[in-house]
Amino acid sequence: MPGDFHVHTQYCQHGADDKMEAYVLQAIEKGLTHLSFTEHAPLPESFTDPAPHRDSTMDRNKVEAYIMEGKTLQKKYRNDLQINIGFEVDYIRGYEQETQTFLDTYGPEMDDGILSVHMLQAPDKSFFCIDFSEEEFGRAADAFGGLTPLYIAYYNSLTSSVEAELGLFKPKRIGHITLIQKFQLAYPKPADFLEVQQHLLEIIKKKGYELDVNTAGLYKPLCKEIYPSAELIAYAEKLDIPLVPGSDSHAAAGIGKGFEQLSAYTLQLPQGLHM
């Protein structure tokens, strides 16, 4: 296994208090060669976090501390592990310029990064964090007029994220592209979106981007599936899209969790990283 390339830290307001060094030590113990810290980048300043606890991302005032702590660990463990510092950046339609401003500012400090969709705007202009909870997902479905339009909005936003112009430092890895199915055992998928999903992968291929193969869904009680599904991973392999493994860990014990489920796939390092 080349490494774990989707990892959060104590700077995440909805994660564990484990220090970054605890994640590093766990990665070394598991025999990983690479570890990417991809903390949730602050949301645009003019955007209000729609999650009920307002805890979707890191505190904007702690970005510098996060980067400095990461750099200190890079030096301390340089002979044991390649540590990468970066962000998981939210794509939110209508906030592209502010997102690019953040990337222009901190992009030179980023070794790695992920572009994800968590926030969707309903027809009444209200926003929802679609992975916050089963209850919030149900509220979102009601606001969108049903599960089908909610799914359509999600995949439209993902497509927009891939195609968006976000500047030189735009992340080239697209995060957990089936996150909309996090609560699928309570809210079954309303239709077969395979054609839509495959089209998204074809756009990812055309852009030369990578795919986050994310084991977190295996451990979500209402999902029980890797993001994306095995069927979509197989299609991505057919297209020769680089598959980059990530645990999406929000606690040190989650490093590399579920990676044994990925043994059938050809996994790669993120672009620009080397053994």
XYZ file of N, CA and C in Angstrom, residues 13-214:
606
model
N -12.876 20.422 13.219
C -13.785 20.674 14.339
C -14.791 19.546 14.578
N -14.878 18.590 13.662
C -15.792 17.470 13.882
C -15.047 16.139 13.994
N -13.749 16.199 14.294
C -12.954 14.985 14.427
C -12.458 14.768 15.839
N -11.539 13.826 15.989
C -10.955 13.513 17.288
C -9.920 14.571 17.672
N -9.491 14.515 18.921
C -8.482 15.447 19.411
C -7.062 14.920 19.229
N -6.911 13.753 18.586
C -5.582 13.170 18.387
C -4.669 14.159 17.667
N -3.464 14.319 18.168
C -2.514 15.239 17.554
C -2.003 14.672 16.228
N -1.526 15.560 15.384
C -1.012 15.131 14.088
C 0.081 14.086 14.244
N 0.897 14.229 15.255
C 1.993 13.266 15.457
C 1.463 11.863 15.720
N 0.299 11.749 16.363
C -0.288 10.432 16.612
C -0.644 9.742 15.294
N -1.114 10.518 14.328
C -1.412 9.963 13.009
C -0.123 9.482 12.336
N 0.917 10.271 12.468
C 2.212 9.917 11.875
C 2.721 8.601 12.462
N 2.689 8.482 13.767
C 3.187 7.271 14.432
C 2.358 6.054 14.029
N 1.071 6.236 13.868
C 0.214 5.132 13.438
C 0.550 4.720 12.012
N 0.818 5.686 11.148
C 1.176 5.376 9.759
C 2.484 4.594 9.706
N 3.452 5.006 10.515
C 4.735 4.308 10.558
C 4.547 2.886 11.073
N 3.744 2.750 12.128
C 3.493 1.416 12.703
C 2.837 0.490 11.693
N 2.000 1.048 10.823
C 1.310 0.230 9.821
C 2.166 -0.006 8.582
N 3.362 0.548 8.559
C 4.267 0.302 7.451
C 4.004 1.136 6.216
N 3.269 2.237 6.365
C 3.014 3.104 5.222
C 4.270 3.901 4.881
N 4.381 4.284 3.630
C 5.527 5.081 3.193
C 5.169 6.555 3.033
N 3.861 6.844 2.863
C 3.394 8.210 2.644
C 2.159 8.484 3.498
N 2.011 9.740 3.885
C 0.824 10.173 4.612
C 0.500 11.597 4.185
N -0.736 11.809 3.721
C -1.158 13.156 3.330
C -2.183 13.685 4.326
N -1.814 14.748 5.015
C -2.784 15.474 5.820
C -3.574 16.375 4.869
N -4.877 16.170 4.822
C -5.728 16.946 3.909
C -6.873 17.540 4.738
N -6.521 18.456 5.625
C -7.541 19.030 6.501
C -8.567 19.835 5.708
N -9.812 19.844 6.212
C -10.871 20.614 5.564
C -10.493 22.093 5.540
N -10.303 22.615 4.350
C -9.977 24.038 4.219
C -11.132 24.884 4.725
N -10.852 26.053 5.283
C -11.940 26.943 5.713
C -12.885 27.242 4.555
N -14.153 27.352 4.875
C -15.133 27.717 3.861
C -14.949 29.185 3.470
N -15.424 29.575 2.296
C -15.318 30.988 1.905
C -15.874 31.910 2.997
N -15.218 33.048 3.166
C -15.581 33.937 4.270
C -17.013 34.449 4.172
N -17.540 34.592 2.978
C -18.901 35.105 2.823
C -19.958 34.007 2.871
N -19.511 32.762 3.083
C -20.415 31.612 3.097
C -20.652 31.167 4.534
N -21.900 30.882 4.876
C -22.237 30.401 6.216
C -22.334 28.878 6.208
N -21.572 28.246 7.057
C -21.578 26.788 7.162
C -23.010 26.306 7.446
N -23.575 25.477 6.567
C -24.949 25.018 6.792
C -25.077 23.856 7.765
N -23.956 23.254 8.160
C -24.038 22.146 9.111
C -24.605 22.651 10.439
N -25.502 21.908 11.051
C -26.132 22.373 12.292
C -25.153 22.798 13.380
N -23.993 22.159 13.450
C -23.010 22.509 14.476
C -21.961 23.505 13.979
N -22.094 23.937 12.719
C -21.145 24.900 12.142
C -19.689 24.414 12.316
N -19.482 23.128 12.078
C -18.178 22.533 12.369
C -17.602 21.767 11.186
N -17.960 22.172 9.967
C -17.564 21.404 8.783
C -16.072 21.446 8.496
N -15.414 22.554 8.867
C -14.015 22.728 8.459
C -13.157 23.198 9.622
N -11.898 23.420 9.313
C -11.005 23.967 10.317
C -11.261 25.455 10.499
N -10.815 25.978 11.629
C -10.908 27.405 11.927
C -9.938 28.162 11.025
N -10.436 29.174 10.345
C -9.586 29.966 9.442
C -8.357 30.519 10.166
N -8.493 30.836 11.431
C -7.397 31.425 12.186
C -6.311 30.424 12.560
N -6.544 29.145 12.257
C -5.566 28.116 12.630
C -4.850 27.509 11.428
N -5.075 28.079 10.258
C -4.446 27.535 9.053
C -2.920 27.583 9.163
N -2.388 28.707 9.599
C -0.927 28.845 9.691
C -0.354 27.849 10.694
N -1.044 27.653 11.826
C -0.562 26.710 12.841
C -0.562 25.284 12.294
N -1.584 24.946 11.538
C -1.676 23.617 10.907
C -0.495 23.384 9.975
N -0.221 24.347 9.128
C 0.882 24.196 8.178
C 2.218 24.085 8.909
N 2.429 24.918 9.915
C 3.690 24.895 10.663
C 3.875 23.582 11.400
N 2.807 23.070 12.010
C 2.917 21.783 12.710
C 3.249 20.675 11.729
N 2.626 20.723 10.562
C 2.927 19.725 9.543
C 4.373 19.784 9.086
N 4.887 20.976 8.896
C 6.277 21.117 8.458
C 7.254 20.615 9.531
N 6.925 20.856 10.773
C 7.770 20.356 11.866
C 7.826 18.836 11.856
N 6.671 18.198 11.626
C 6.632 16.736 11.574
C 7.340 16.204 10.334
N 7.266 16.929 9.231
C 7.997 16.517 8.034
C 9.488 16.390 8.316
N 10.022 17.367 9.024
C 11.447 17.353 9.352
C 11.784 16.253 10.351
N 10.941 16.126 11.366
C 11.219 15.163 12.444
C 11.199 13.724 11.941
N 10.296 13.419 11.006
C 10.120 12.031 10.565
C 10.535 11.815 9.112
N 11.392 12.685 8.605
C 11.746 12.613 7.182
C 12.411 11.300 6.798
N 13.022 10.597 7.768
C 13.666 9.317 7.453
C 12.723 8.133 7.606
N 11.510 8.388 8.083
C 10.574 7.300 8.357
C 9.328 7.318 7.477
N 8.958 8.498 7.005
C 7.680 8.645 6.327
C 7.678 9.933 5.513
N 7.156 9.875 4.285
C 6.965 11.116 3.537
C 5.620 11.708 3.940
N 5.673 12.833 4.603
C 4.471 13.510 5.077
C 4.153 14.661 4.125
N 2.916 14.707 3.675
C 2.463 15.765 2.777
C 1.433 16.622 3.501
N 1.510 17.918 3.282
C 0.584 18.852 3.909
C -0.316 19.455 2.835
N -1.607 19.403 3.071
C -2.523 19.952 2.086
C -3.904 20.179 2.664
N -4.878 20.275 1.782
C -6.247 20.576 2.198
C -7.240 19.760 1.389
N -8.363 19.455 2.017
C -9.542 19.015 1.288
C -10.391 20.265 1.108
N -10.525 20.667 -0.124
C -11.180 21.943 -0.453
C -12.605 21.685 -0.909
N -13.552 22.412 -0.328
C -14.943 22.301 -0.743
C -15.188 23.103 -2.013
N -15.824 22.438 -2.979
C -16.321 23.178 -4.140
C -17.768 23.554 -3.849
N -18.051 24.863 -3.885
C -19.407 25.364 -3.662
C -19.744 26.285 -4.823
N -20.754 25.916 -5.568
C -21.136 26.727 -6.726
C -21.432 28.163 -6.308
N -20.877 29.095 -7.063
C -21.078 30.504 -6.772
C -19.990 31.115 -5.913
N -19.103 30.262 -5.389
C -18.037 30.749 -4.504
C -16.655 30.404 -5.061
N -16.589 30.261 -6.379
C -15.338 29.864 -7.015
C -14.222 30.881 -6.785
N -14.544 32.168 -6.862
C -13.498 33.179 -6.734
C -12.882 33.174 -5.340
N -13.715 33.068 -4.319
C -13.168 33.019 -2.958
C -12.362 31.743 -2.731
N -12.820 30.652 -3.328
C -12.073 29.399 -3.213
C -10.711 29.540 -3.883
N -10.684 30.159 -5.057
C -9.404 30.362 -5.728
C -8.498 31.283 -4.919
N -9.060 32.290 -4.290
C -8.241 33.193 -3.477
C -7.538 32.420 -2.362
N -8.265 31.506 -1.717
C -7.644 30.670 -0.682
C -6.526 29.828 -1.288
N -6.808 29.209 -2.424
C -5.800 28.358 -3.062
C -4.595 29.164 -3.532
N -4.824 30.358 -4.050
C -3.712 31.210 -4.473
C -2.829 31.579 -3.278
N -3.465 31.742 -2.116
C -2.730 32.130 -0.911
C -1.924 30.977 -0.336
N -2.560 29.804 -0.220
C -1.922 28.686 0.475
C -1.432 27.579 -0.461
N -1.762 27.681 -1.733
C -1.323 26.675 -2.680
C 0.175 26.415 -2.677
N 1.014 27.468 -2.580
C 2.460 27.223 -2.565
C 2.922 26.361 -1.382
N 2.088 26.266 -0.330
C 2.433 25.450 0.841
C 1.906 24.021 0.724
N 1.099 23.744 -0.303
C 0.420 22.453 -0.414
C 1.271 21.424 -1.152
N 1.419 20.262 -0.523
C 2.063 19.126 -1.181
C 1.034 18.231 -1.860
N -0.204 18.282 -1.392
C -1.250 17.397 -1.875
C -2.589 18.086 -1.623
N -3.656 17.579 -2.247
C -4.959 18.199 -2.047
C -6.082 17.404 -2.676
N -7.284 17.644 -2.176
C -8.488 16.968 -2.646
C -9.562 18.026 -2.866
N -10.353 17.848 -3.918
C -11.486 18.726 -4.184
C -12.760 17.914 -3.999
N -13.634 18.369 -3.100
C -14.819 17.590 -2.740
C -16.074 18.445 -2.760
N -17.209 17.755 -2.822
C -18.509 18.412 -2.697
C -19.212 17.867 -1.461
N -19.511 18.760 -0.530
C -20.309 18.435 0.657
C -21.553 19.306 0.744
N -21.500 20.495 0.148
C -22.546 21.503 0.300
C -23.338 21.670 -0.998
N -24.648 21.619 -0.874
C -25.507 21.815 -2.044
C -26.566 22.871 -1.740
N -26.899 23.659 -2.765
C -27.920 24.693 -2.610
C -29.247 24.214 -3.183
N -30.276 24.249 -2.349
C -31.612 23.811 -2.742
C -32.299 24.879 -3.587
N -33.411 24.523 -4.229
C -34.141 25.504 -5.044
C -34.576 26.747 -4.269
N -34.788 26.619 -2.950
C -35.179 27.794 -2.160
C -33.975 28.613 -1.704
N -32.786 28.282 -2.248
C -31.522 28.984 -2.008
C -30.850 28.613 -0.683
N -31.482 27.775 0.130
C -30.833 27.320 1.363
C -29.783 26.260 1.025
N -28.737 26.195 1.836
C -27.677 25.213 1.629
C -27.799 24.087 2.646
N -27.310 22.914 2.238
C -27.290 21.754 3.114
C -25.920 21.078 3.037
N -25.470 20.590 4.180
C -24.284 19.725 4.228
C -24.813 18.301 4.142
N -24.656 17.676 2.980
C -25.391 16.446 2.691
C -24.862 15.222 3.430
N -23.703 15.312 4.082
C -23.192 14.146 4.795
C -23.190 14.335 6.313
N -23.871 15.368 6.799
C -23.811 15.667 8.231
C -24.500 14.594 9.075
N -25.712 14.222 8.704
C -26.460 13.235 9.483
C -27.598 12.699 8.634
N -28.152 11.569 9.078
C -29.305 10.992 8.391
C -30.472 11.982 8.384
N -30.677 12.661 9.511
C -31.792 13.593 9.620
C -31.604 14.786 8.681
N -30.387 15.305 8.623
C -30.113 16.459 7.766
C -30.234 16.069 6.293
N -29.836 14.835 5.976
C -29.980 14.357 4.600
C -31.461 14.307 4.218
N -32.299 13.858 5.144
C -33.730 13.827 4.885
C -34.298 15.213 4.667
N -33.828 16.181 5.452
C -34.256 17.561 5.282
C -33.838 18.085 3.904
N -32.623 17.723 3.493
C -32.142 18.147 2.179
C -33.019 17.561 1.069
N -33.340 16.276 1.184
C -34.177 15.634 0.169
C -35.528 16.343 0.067
N -36.098 16.707 1.210
C -37.370 17.432 1.194
C -37.219 18.789 0.503
N -36.124 19.489 0.812
C -35.909 20.822 0.238
C -35.697 20.772 -1.266
N -35.122 19.678 -1.745
C -34.874 19.535 -3.184
C -36.075 18.955 -3.926
N -37.080 18.513 -3.177
C -38.254 17.933 -3.817
C -38.133 16.453 -4.068
N -37.243 15.786 -3.331
C -37.096 14.338 -3.465
C -35.653 13.919 -3.642
N -35.434 12.617 -3.548
C -34.072 12.087 -3.663
C -33.504 12.246 -5.070
N -34.336 12.062 -6.072
C -33.814 12.157 -7.444
C -33.235 13.535 -7.744
N -33.951 14.628 -7.489
C -33.341 15.937 -7.742
C -32.141 16.224 -6.838
N -32.121 15.651 -5.642
C -30.960 15.827 -4.765
C -29.737 15.149 -5.378
N -29.906 13.928 -5.862
C -28.801 13.212 -6.522
C -28.336 13.964 -7.763
N -29.291 14.430 -8.546
C -28.937 15.158 -9.765
C -28.118 16.405 -9.419
N -28.543 17.132 -8.383
C -27.809 18.331 -7.969
C -26.401 17.982 -7.513
N -26.268 16.870 -6.832
C -24.948 16.446 -6.353
C -24.008 16.168 -7.528
N -24.478 15.390 -8.487
C -23.593 15.043 -9.602
C -23.348 16.234 -10.530
N -24.325 17.124 -10.633
C -24.081 18.355 -11.386
C -22.994 19.192 -10.718
N -23.034 19.256 -9.385
C -22.026 20.030 -8.660
C -20.656 19.382 -8.769
N -20.611 18.059 -8.687
C -19.333 17.362 -8.871
C -18.748 17.639 -10.249
N -19.597 17.578 -11.267
C -19.135 17.866 -12.626
C -18.603 19.294 -12.724
N -19.316 20.224 -12.120
C -18.860 21.615 -12.113
C -17.529 21.758 -11.396
N -17.345 20.988 -10.337
C -16.077 21.072 -9.590
C -14.900 20.645 -10.451
N -15.107 19.597 -11.240
C -14.033 19.106 -12.108
C -13.721 20.144 -13.187
N -14.752 20.786 -13.704
C -14.578 21.714 -14.823
C -14.227 23.135 -14.386
N -14.372 23.447 -13.101
C -14.190 24.819 -12.624
C -12.754 25.302 -12.772
N -12.625 26.578 -13.065
C -11.321 27.234 -13.088
C -11.041 27.775 -11.684
N -10.125 27.151 -10.996
C -9.795 27.552 -9.624
C -8.326 27.921 -9.472
N -7.683 28.173 -10.598
C -6.311 28.639 -10.534
C -5.266 27.548 -10.564
N -4.036 27.965 -10.433
C -2.876 27.082 -10.572
C -2.842 25.974 -9.529
N -3.408 26.229 -8.347
C -3.264 25.283 -7.237
C -4.531 24.465 -6.987
N -5.410 24.427 -7.956
C -6.614 23.604 -7.820
C -6.231 22.148 -7.579
N -6.802 21.490 -6.542
C -6.509 20.061 -6.333
C -6.951 19.233 -7.528
N -6.172 18.237 -7.835
C -6.436 17.405 -9.005
C -7.021 16.046 -8.631
N -7.311 15.842 -7.354
C -7.945 14.601 -6.918
C -9.378 14.909 -6.480
N -10.328 14.154 -7.014
C -11.738 14.400 -6.725
C -12.173 13.444 -5.608
N -12.700 14.036 -4.544
C -12.988 13.273 -3.332
C -14.306 12.519 -3.373
N -14.276 11.351 -2.755
C -15.451 10.489 -2.472
C -16.674 10.795 -3.341
N -16.622 10.401 -4.609
C -17.637 10.836 -5.582
C -19.013 10.194 -5.378
N -19.132 9.262 -4.437
C -20.466 8.719 -4.130
C -20.859 9.041 -2.689
N -20.367 10.147 -2.169
C -20.725 10.552 -0.807
C -22.230 10.711 -0.639
N -22.934 11.027 -1.696
C -24.388 11.181 -1.665
C -25.064 9.894 -1.184
N -24.357 8.763 -1.240
C -24.912 7.476 -0.820
C -24.541 7.118 0.619
N -24.062 8.079 1.392
C -23.653 7.801 2.767
C -24.787 7.206 3.598
N -26.026 7.584 3.294
C -27.180 7.111 4.064
C -28.085 6.212 3.220
N -27.472 5.465 2.298
C -28.250 4.725 1.306
C -29.095 3.596 1.904
N -28.737 3.096 3.066
C -29.538 2.034 3.669
C -30.811 2.584 4.306
N -30.826 3.881 4.578
C -32.041 4.543 5.063
C -32.787 5.228 3.928
N -32.016 5.736 2.967
C -32.585 6.426 1.802
C -32.028 5.765 0.545
N -32.643 4.657 0.123
C -32.114 3.925 -1.043
C -31.992 4.811 -2.278
N -30.957 4.540 -3.035
C -30.725 5.286 -4.273
C -31.988 5.265 -5.123
N -32.492 6.430 -5.535
C -33.800 6.498 -6.184
C -33.829 6.018 -7.624
N -32.653 5.903 -8.245
C -32.583 5.491 -9.643
C -31.171 4.997 -9.918
N -30.967 4.449 -11.096
C -29.641 3.996 -11.489
C -28.893 5.178 -12.100
N -27.906 5.652 -11.364
C -27.133 6.808 -11.825
C -25.818 6.385 -12.481
N -25.718 5.124 -12.880
C -24.453 4.615 -13.412
C -23.988 5.423 -14.621
N -24.892 5.750 -15.517
C -24.495 6.500 -16.713
C -23.961 7.881 -16.335
N -24.612 8.531 -15.377
C -24.170 9.835 -14.901
C -22.794 9.722 -14.228
N -22.633 8.691 -13.417
C -21.365 8.482 -12.714
C -20.230 8.177 -13.692
N -20.519 7.355 -14.682
C -19.496 7.033 -15.681
C -19.114 8.273 -16.486
N -20.098 9.103 -16.792
C -19.802 10.340 -17.516
C -18.894 11.237 -16.677
N -19.157 11.299 -15.383
C -18.294 12.073 -14.492
C -16.861 11.540 -14.538
N -16.710 10.237 -14.486
C -15.372 9.649 -14.549
C -14.698 9.963 -15.886
N -15.468 9.991 -16.945
C -14.888 10.324 -18.250
C -14.385 11.762 -18.279
N -15.086 12.661 -17.588
C -14.625 14.050 -17.503
C -13.363 14.130 -16.649
N -13.337 13.373 -15.559
C -12.143 13.328 -14.704
C -10.950 12.842 -15.521
N -11.164 11.820 -16.333
C -10.094 11.312 -17.188
C -9.634 12.376 -18.182
N -10.584 13.043 -18.816
C -10.252 14.063 -19.816
C -9.420 15.186 -19.216
N -9.707 15.523 -17.964
C -8.972 16.597 -17.290
C -7.630 16.132 -16.739
N -7.390 14.822 -16.752
C -6.137 14.303 -16.222
C -6.090 14.281 -14.703
N -7.260 14.156 -14.069
C -7.332 14.177 -12.614
C -7.275 12.765 -12.033
N -7.280 12.708 -10.709
C -7.196 11.450 -9.966
C -8.507 11.204 -9.229
N -8.639 9.978 -8.718
C -9.837 9.604 -7.973
C -9.461 9.183 -6.551
N -10.147 9.780 -5.595
C -10.037 9.395 -4.191
C -10.788 8.077 -3.999
N -10.056 7.014 -3.666
C -10.680 5.722 -3.357
C -10.727 5.634 -1.836
N -11.898 5.827 -1.300
C -12.082 6.229 0.087
C -12.799 5.133 0.869
